[in-house]
Short mmCIF file of C-alpha atoms in Angstrom, two decimals:
data_model
loop_
_atom_site.label_atom_id
_atom_site.label_comp_id
_atom_site.label_asym_id
_atom_site.label_seq_id
_atom_site.Cartn_x
_atom_site.Cartn_y
_atom_site.Cartn_z
CA ALA R 29 -197.65 -77.73 20.97
CA SER R 30 -200.70 -76.70 18.95
CA TYR R 31 -204.37 -77.51 19.24
CA PRO R 32 -207.28 -77.07 16.81
CA VAL R 33 -209.41 -73.96 17.26
CA LEU R 34 -212.62 -75.62 18.31
CA ASN R 35 -213.63 -75.55 21.93
CA THR R 36 -209.97 -76.18 22.55
CA PRO R 37 -207.32 -73.47 22.60
CA VAL R 38 -204.35 -73.29 20.29
CA VAL R 39 -201.19 -73.25 22.36
CA THR R 40 -197.71 -72.46 21.22
CA LEU R 41 -194.79 -73.02 23.54
CA THR R 42 -191.46 -71.51 22.63
CA TRP R 43 -188.53 -70.39 24.67
CA SER R 44 -184.89 -69.48 24.39
CA GLY R 45 -182.69 -68.71 27.33
CA LEU R 46 -185.12 -66.57 29.29
CA PRO R 47 -188.65 -67.86 29.84
CA VAL R 48 -191.19 -65.68 28.07
CA VAL R 49 -194.84 -66.69 27.98
CA THR R 50 -197.40 -65.18 25.65
CA LEU R 51 -201.09 -65.97 25.84
CA THR R 52 -203.31 -64.81 23.00
CA TRP R 53 -206.89 -65.56 22.09
CA SER R 54 -208.54 -64.69 18.82
CA GLY R 55 -211.21 -62.11 19.46
CA LEU R 56 -209.66 -59.90 22.09
CA PRO R 57 -207.71 -61.20 25.03
CA VAL R 58 -204.00 -61.55 24.46
CA VAL R 59 -201.85 -62.62 27.37
CA THR R 60 -198.11 -62.44 27.44
CA LEU R 61 -196.02 -63.98 30.18
CA THR R 62 -192.36 -63.15 30.32
CA TRP R 63 -189.72 -64.00 32.84
CA SER R 64 -185.99 -64.42 32.94
CA GLU R 65 -184.74 -67.90 33.66
CA LEU R 66 -187.12 -70.13 31.76
CA PRO R 67 -188.67 -70.54 28.33
CA VAL R 68 -191.12 -68.43 26.41
CA VAL R 69 -194.67 -69.73 26.12
CA THR R 70 -197.38 -68.53 23.77
CA LEU R 71 -200.98 -69.63 24.19
CA THR R 72 -203.66 -68.75 21.69
CA TRP R 73 -207.29 -69.76 21.52
CA SER R 74 -210.61 -68.37 20.37
CA GLU R 75 -212.82 -69.50 23.21
CA LEU R 76 -213.26 -68.00 26.64
CA PRO R 77 -210.09 -69.29 28.28
CA VAL R 78 -209.78 -70.02 31.95
CA VAL R 79 -206.17 -69.56 32.96
CA THR R 80 -204.65 -70.60 36.22
CA LEU R 81 -201.15 -69.58 37.21
CA THR R 82 -199.68 -71.36 40.17
CA TRP R 83 -196.21 -71.41 41.57
CA SER R 84 -194.88 -72.87 44.78
CA GLU R 85 -193.95 -70.80 47.78
CA LEU R 86 -195.02 -67.77 45.88
CA PRO R 87 -198.10 -66.50 44.20
CA VAL R 88 -200.57 -68.93 42.73
CA VAL R 89 -202.46 -67.06 40.02
CA THR R 90 -205.68 -68.01 38.33
CA LEU R 91 -206.95 -66.01 35.39
CA THR R 92 -210.52 -66.48 34.26
CA TRP R 93 -212.69 -64.35 32.00
CA SER R 94 -215.61 -64.69 29.62
CA GLU R 95 -214.60 -61.88 27.32
CA LEU R 96 -211.42 -61.48 25.38
CA PRO R 97 -209.05 -59.25 27.36
CA VAL R 98 -205.42 -58.56 26.62
CA VAL R 99 -203.22 -59.57 29.52
CA THR R 100 -199.48 -59.34 29.92
CA LEU R 101 -197.70 -61.12 32.74
CA THR R 102 -194.03 -60.49 33.36
CA TRP R 103 -191.84 -61.66 36.14
CA SER R 104 -188.35 -62.88 36.91
CA GLY R 105 -187.39 -66.13 38.55
CA LEU R 106 -187.41 -69.83 37.76
CA PRO R 107 -191.08 -70.63 37.18
CA VAL R 108 -192.40 -74.12 36.65
CA VAL R 109 -195.24 -73.94 34.16
CA THR R 110 -198.08 -76.39 33.76
CA LEU R 111 -200.70 -75.84 31.09
CA THR R 112 -203.98 -77.71 31.40
CA TRP R 113 -207.55 -76.94 30.45
CA SER R 114 -210.90 -78.59 29.98
CA GLY R 115 -213.75 -77.06 28.03
CA LEU R 116 -212.36 -73.59 28.37
CA PRO R 117 -208.58 -73.22 28.33
CA VAL R 118 -207.17 -73.53 31.82
CA VAL R 119 -203.49 -72.78 32.28
CA THR R 120 -201.47 -73.35 35.39
CA LEU R 121 -198.01 -71.90 35.91
CA THR R 122 -195.96 -72.85 38.92
CA TRP R 123 -192.60 -71.59 40.02
CA SER R 124 -190.70 -70.85 43.19
CA GLU R 125 -189.43 -67.32 42.69
CA LEU R 126 -190.86 -63.86 43.14
CA PRO R 127 -192.67 -63.06 39.90
CA VAL R 128 -193.55 -59.63 38.58
CA VAL R 129 -196.97 -59.62 36.95
CA THR R 130 -198.36 -57.10 34.49
CA LEU R 131 -201.95 -57.29 33.33
CA THR R 132 -203.17 -55.28 30.36
CA TRP R 133 -206.39 -55.52 28.43
CA SER R 134 -208.84 -53.41 26.49
CA GLU R 135 -212.01 -55.36 27.07
CA LEU R 136 -213.86 -56.64 30.09
CA PRO R 137 -212.07 -59.80 31.19
CA VAL R 138 -212.77 -61.75 34.33
CA VAL R 139 -209.40 -62.40 35.92
CA THR R 140 -208.50 -64.22 39.08
CA LEU R 141 -204.98 -64.21 40.43
CA THR R 142 -204.23 -66.60 43.24
CA TRP R 143 -201.02 -67.89 44.63
CA SER R 144 -199.83 -69.43 47.85
CA GLY R 145 -197.37 -67.80 50.16
CA LEU R 146 -197.97 -64.59 48.28
CA PRO R 147 -200.86 -62.43 47.20
CA VAL R 148 -204.08 -63.89 45.89
CA VAL R 149 -206.02 -61.37 43.79
CA THR R 150 -209.36 -61.57 42.08
CA LEU R 151 -210.30 -58.91 39.53
CA THR R 152 -213.79 -58.66 38.14
CA TRP R 153 -215.27 -55.90 36.04
CA SER R 154 -217.62 -55.27 33.15
CA GLU R 155 -217.73 -52.56 30.51
CA LEU R 156 -216.26 -50.10 32.98
CA PRO R 157 -214.09 -51.92 35.52
CA VAL R 158 -215.37 -51.36 39.03
CA VAL R 159 -212.84 -52.28 41.69
CA THR R 160 -213.48 -52.69 45.36
CA LEU R 161 -210.75 -53.22 47.89
CA THR R 162 -211.71 -54.66 51.23
CA TRP R 163 -209.61 -55.94 54.04
CA SER R 164 -209.73 -56.62 57.74
CA GLU R 165 -207.04 -56.27 60.29
CA LEU R 166 -205.39 -53.52 58.31
CA PRO R 167 -203.17 -50.55 59.10
CA VAL R 168 -203.74 -46.89 58.40
CA VAL R 169 -204.43 -45.30 55.02
CA THR R 170 -202.26 -42.65 53.47
CA LEU R 171 -203.08 -40.79 50.27
CA THR R 172 -200.31 -38.80 48.64
CA TRP R 173 -199.96 -37.23 45.23
CA SER R 174 -198.09 -34.41 43.53
CA GLY R 175 -199.34 -31.60 41.33
CA LEU R 176 -201.71 -29.91 43.77
CA PRO R 177 -201.45 -27.07 46.29
CA HIS R 178 -201.19 -27.60 49.99
CA SER R 179 -204.32 -27.65 52.13
CA PRO R 180 -204.83 -29.11 55.61
CA SER R 181 -207.75 -31.30 56.52
CA ALA R 182 -209.37 -32.61 59.66
CA THR R 183 -208.97 -36.10 58.26
CA THR R 184 -205.19 -35.81 58.23
CA LEU R 185 -204.81 -34.60 54.67
CA THR R 186 -201.42 -33.15 53.93
CA TRP R 187 -199.61 -32.31 50.75
CA SER R 188 -196.85 -30.02 49.65
CA GLY R 189 -196.17 -28.20 46.39
CA LEU R 190 -198.52 -29.92 43.97
CA PRO R 191 -201.24 -32.23 45.14
CA VAL R 192 -199.54 -34.36 47.77
CA ALA R 193 -202.33 -35.63 49.98
CA THR R 194 -202.07 -37.99 52.90
CA LEU R 195 -205.09 -39.54 54.54
CA THR R 196 -204.46 -41.30 57.79
CA TRP R 197 -206.81 -42.46 60.44
CA SER R 198 -206.72 -45.10 63.13
CA GLU R 199 -209.24 -46.66 65.47
CA LEU R 200 -212.44 -46.51 63.50
CA PRO R 201 -215.11 -49.16 64.12
CA VAL R 202 -217.30 -48.68 61.08
CA LEU R 203 -216.55 -48.99 57.36
CA PRO R 204 -215.37 -45.81 55.61
CA VAL R 205 -216.25 -45.24 51.95
CA VAL R 206 -213.80 -43.58 49.58
CA THR R 207 -214.42 -42.68 45.96
CA LEU R 208 -211.78 -41.56 43.49
CA THR R 209 -212.85 -40.31 40.10
CA TRP R 210 -211.05 -38.65 37.23
CA SER R 211 -211.69 -38.16 33.53
CA GLU R 212 -208.21 -38.35 32.11
CA LEU R 213 -205.10 -40.33 32.87
CA PRO R 214 -204.08 -39.88 36.52
CA VAL R 215 -201.35 -41.94 38.11
CA VAL R 216 -202.16 -43.55 41.45
CA THR R 217 -199.87 -45.57 43.64
CA LEU R 218 -200.98 -47.61 46.62
CA THR R 219 -198.25 -48.74 48.95
CA TRP R 220 -198.36 -50.48 52.26
CA SER R 221 -196.30 -52.84 54.33
CA GLY R 222 -197.39 -55.99 56.05
CA LEU R 223 -199.02 -59.23 54.96
CA PRO R 224 -202.05 -58.06 53.00
CA VAL R 225 -204.65 -60.21 51.31
CA VAL R 226 -206.08 -58.27 48.37
CA THR R 227 -209.16 -58.98 46.33
CA LEU R 228 -210.06 -56.88 43.31
CA THR R 229 -213.49 -57.26 41.80
CA TRP R 230 -215.11 -55.55 38.83
CA SER R 231 -218.79 -56.10 38.16
CA GLY R 232 -219.29 -57.90 34.89
CA LEU R 233 -216.46 -60.06 33.73
CA PRO R 234 -213.01 -59.90 35.24
CA VAL R 235 -212.58 -60.93 38.84
CA VAL R 236 -209.11 -60.90 40.36
CA THR R 237 -208.01 -61.82 43.84
CA LEU R 238 -204.54 -61.09 45.17
CA THR R 239 -203.41 -62.63 48.41
CA TRP R 240 -199.96 -62.84 49.86
CA SER R 241 -198.17 -62.93 53.16
CA GLU R 242 -195.31 -60.68 52.17
CA LEU R 243 -195.03 -57.21 50.67
CA PRO R 244 -195.94 -57.42 46.97
CA VAL R 245 -195.89 -54.47 44.61
CA VAL R 246 -198.87 -53.88 42.32
CA THR R 247 -199.18 -51.37 39.52
CA LEU R 248 -202.42 -50.50 37.75
CA THR R 249 -202.39 -48.39 34.64
CA TRP R 250 -204.96 -47.51 31.99
CA SER R 251 -205.12 -44.98 29.18
CA GLU R 252 -208.71 -43.88 28.97
CA LEU R 253 -211.03 -41.90 31.16
CA PRO R 254 -211.00 -44.23 34.15
CA VAL R 255 -213.44 -43.54 36.94
CA VAL R 256 -212.01 -44.85 40.16
CA THR R 257 -214.08 -45.33 43.25
CA LEU R 258 -212.59 -46.37 46.54
CA THR R 259 -215.25 -47.54 48.89
CA TRP R 260 -215.01 -49.53 52.02
CA SER R 261 -218.31 -49.98 53.71
CA GLU R 262 -220.59 -52.94 53.76
CA LEU R 263 -220.46 -53.83 50.06
CA PRO R 264 -216.85 -54.56 49.13
CA VAL R 265 -216.21 -55.61 45.53
CA VAL R 266 -212.52 -55.78 46.19
CA ALA R 267 -210.97 -56.77 49.47
CA LEU R 268 -207.47 -56.14 50.75
CA THR R 269 -206.52 -58.22 53.73
CA TRP R 270 -203.28 -59.04 55.38
CA SER R 271 -202.33 -60.35 58.78
CA GLU R 272 -199.43 -59.60 61.01
CA LEU R 273 -199.32 -55.87 60.68
CA PRO R 274 -200.67 -52.87 62.52
CA VAL R 275 -204.35 -53.51 63.03
CA VAL R 276 -206.20 -50.26 62.48
CA ALA R 277 -209.96 -49.86 62.38
CA LEU R 278 -211.42 -47.16 60.19
CA THR R 279 -214.87 -46.17 61.26
CA TRP R 280 -216.86 -43.26 62.37
CA SER R 281 -220.56 -42.53 62.63
CA GLU R 282 -220.31 -38.77 62.35
CA LEU R 283 -220.61 -37.18 58.95
CA PRO R 284 -217.77 -34.76 58.36
CA VAL R 285 -217.76 -33.35 54.84
CA VAL R 286 -214.51 -32.15 53.33
CA ALA R 287 -214.14 -30.59 49.89
CA LEU R 288 -210.78 -29.82 48.34
CA THR R 289 -210.49 -27.87 45.10
CA TRP R 290 -207.66 -26.10 43.39
CA SER R 291 -207.04 -24.19 40.19
CA CYS R 292 -205.45 -25.38 36.98
CA LEU R 293 -201.82 -26.26 37.23
CA ALA R 294 -199.35 -26.56 34.36
CA GLN R 295 -198.05 -30.08 34.39
CA HIS R 296 -195.13 -31.27 32.30
CA SER R 297 -194.24 -34.87 31.63
CA PRO R 298 -191.53 -36.34 29.40
CA GLY R 299 -192.58 -35.05 26.01
CA LEU R 300 -196.00 -34.20 27.42
CA SER R 301 -197.53 -30.95 28.56
CA TYR R 302 -201.04 -30.34 29.80
CA LEU R 303 -203.15 -28.52 32.35
CA LEU R 304 -204.26 -30.18 35.52
CA LEU R 305 -207.63 -29.42 37.06
CA PRO R 306 -207.57 -31.64 40.16
CA VAL R 307 -210.65 -31.51 42.33
CA VAL R 308 -210.82 -33.51 45.51
CA THR R 309 -213.96 -33.97 47.51
CA LEU R 310 -214.09 -35.86 50.75
CA THR R 311 -217.52 -36.62 52.08
CA TRP R 312 -219.04 -39.29 54.20
CA SER R 313 -222.24 -39.89 56.06
CA GLY R 314 -222.45 -42.53 58.70
CA LEU R 315 -219.53 -44.18 56.97
CA PRO R 316 -216.73 -41.95 55.69
CA VAL R 317 -217.09 -41.43 51.96
CA VAL R 318 -214.19 -39.88 50.10
CA THR R 319 -214.33 -38.77 46.50
CA LEU R 320 -211.32 -37.62 44.53
CA THR R 321 -211.81 -36.17 41.09
CA TRP R 322 -209.38 -34.69 38.63
CA SER R 323 -208.92 -34.37 34.89
CA GLU R 324 -205.82 -35.61 33.10
CA LEU R 325 -203.96 -38.81 32.45
CA PRO R 326 -205.16 -41.18 35.20
CA VAL R 327 -202.59 -43.83 35.94
CA VAL R 328 -203.04 -46.08 38.93
CA THR R 329 -200.17 -47.91 40.49
CA LEU R 330 -200.42 -50.29 43.40
CA THR R 331 -197.12 -51.09 45.02
CA TRP R 332 -196.27 -53.46 47.82
CA SER R 333 -192.66 -53.62 48.92
CA GLY R 334 -191.32 -57.11 48.88
CA LEU R 335 -192.99 -59.29 46.35
CA PRO R 336 -194.61 -59.22 42.97
CA VAL R 337 -195.34 -56.06 41.05
CA VAL R 338 -198.61 -55.99 39.13
CA THR R 339 -199.61 -53.51 36.46
CA LEU R 340 -203.15 -53.25 35.16
CA THR R 341 -203.96 -51.23 32.08
CA TRP R 342 -207.22 -50.75 30.28
CA SER R 343 -208.78 -48.22 27.93
CA GLU R 344 -212.27 -48.06 29.32
CA LEU R 345 -213.59 -45.96 32.15
CA PRO R 346 -212.75 -48.13 35.15
CA VAL R 347 -214.54 -47.56 38.41
CA VAL R 348 -212.63 -48.63 41.47
CA THR R 349 -214.15 -49.17 44.86
CA LEU R 350 -212.19 -49.84 48.01
CA THR R 351 -214.03 -51.32 50.92
CA TRP R 352 -212.66 -52.57 54.15
CA SER R 353 -213.18 -52.87 57.87
CA GLU R 354 -210.29 -52.88 60.26
CA LEU R 355 -208.17 -51.03 57.75
CA PRO R 356 -204.41 -50.88 57.38
CA VAL R 357 -202.19 -48.05 56.32
CA VAL R 358 -202.63 -47.32 52.62
CA THR R 359 -200.59 -44.92 50.58
CA LEU R 360 -201.77 -43.55 47.26
CA THR R 361 -199.30 -41.67 45.14
CA TRP R 362 -199.28 -40.61 41.54
CA SER R 363 -197.31 -38.20 39.39
CA GLY R 364 -197.77 -36.40 36.09
CA LEU R 365 -201.34 -35.57 37.02
CA PRO R 366 -203.26 -33.45 39.44
#
């Protein structure tokens, strides 16, 4: 099916054997949806499309943005797809399996992912994506990464060999603030178990909200100098929330200041070699504020065991902020970087 390129999008639906969906807009945003079991769909339009992905018993996703991002969605299962839009292109996909979603773009899209029974995510960001994660009724938080030396911390920081850090704290009434920053391409992985409700928000365009009652897996990746800020205090841009899992409150009114630094480390990746200058600084006043900084390939991966796996990639300097009260147990892990 095709439509004239006026205020209406041009949509192309094609499939063969396995369902593969590709969404592309003239200007910037190109979205590709691929899954095994149904057809391949390609949507193209030159306006600011509003896309809504919905599937029964599993995630209902809604993508909306005013710029032209490049998005790639991939998952396996038997999705039922419904495409509809008015004014701006609105697309709705519905299916009853566990999809794997991958989002990639080089501009500043406004994306909203929502689905029932599974995670509902809203991503919003502008020139430099700023992400805030906030949730209530959450477990503990654990930060781990490789490529750094070992160094204990009063805030339960532990790592072996290269930078393997673990932050864990329970029973905290206030809202801790954590900030992660790096100038190259680090790889970060967030993993937790339970029924989290996640909301990612970037100031500017893209807004994404992930919500689910199972254990989804999310992967964020970008290839520029992303600046990531994890903050959970009173101003959450992104919220992670899930029920039915260890309820842990992160809060403290004291102001412990922790600074972690370590020398350059030779890091080798498949066909890649570079020095790692990871610097980690943990500081907080009133509310715990943590800042992690390192230089090298920053790659962020969010993983939930159970359901969908999401990968976000962008080439700008994203700033991520995590904010929450009543926090859960979060695990950050990344390799091939400090």
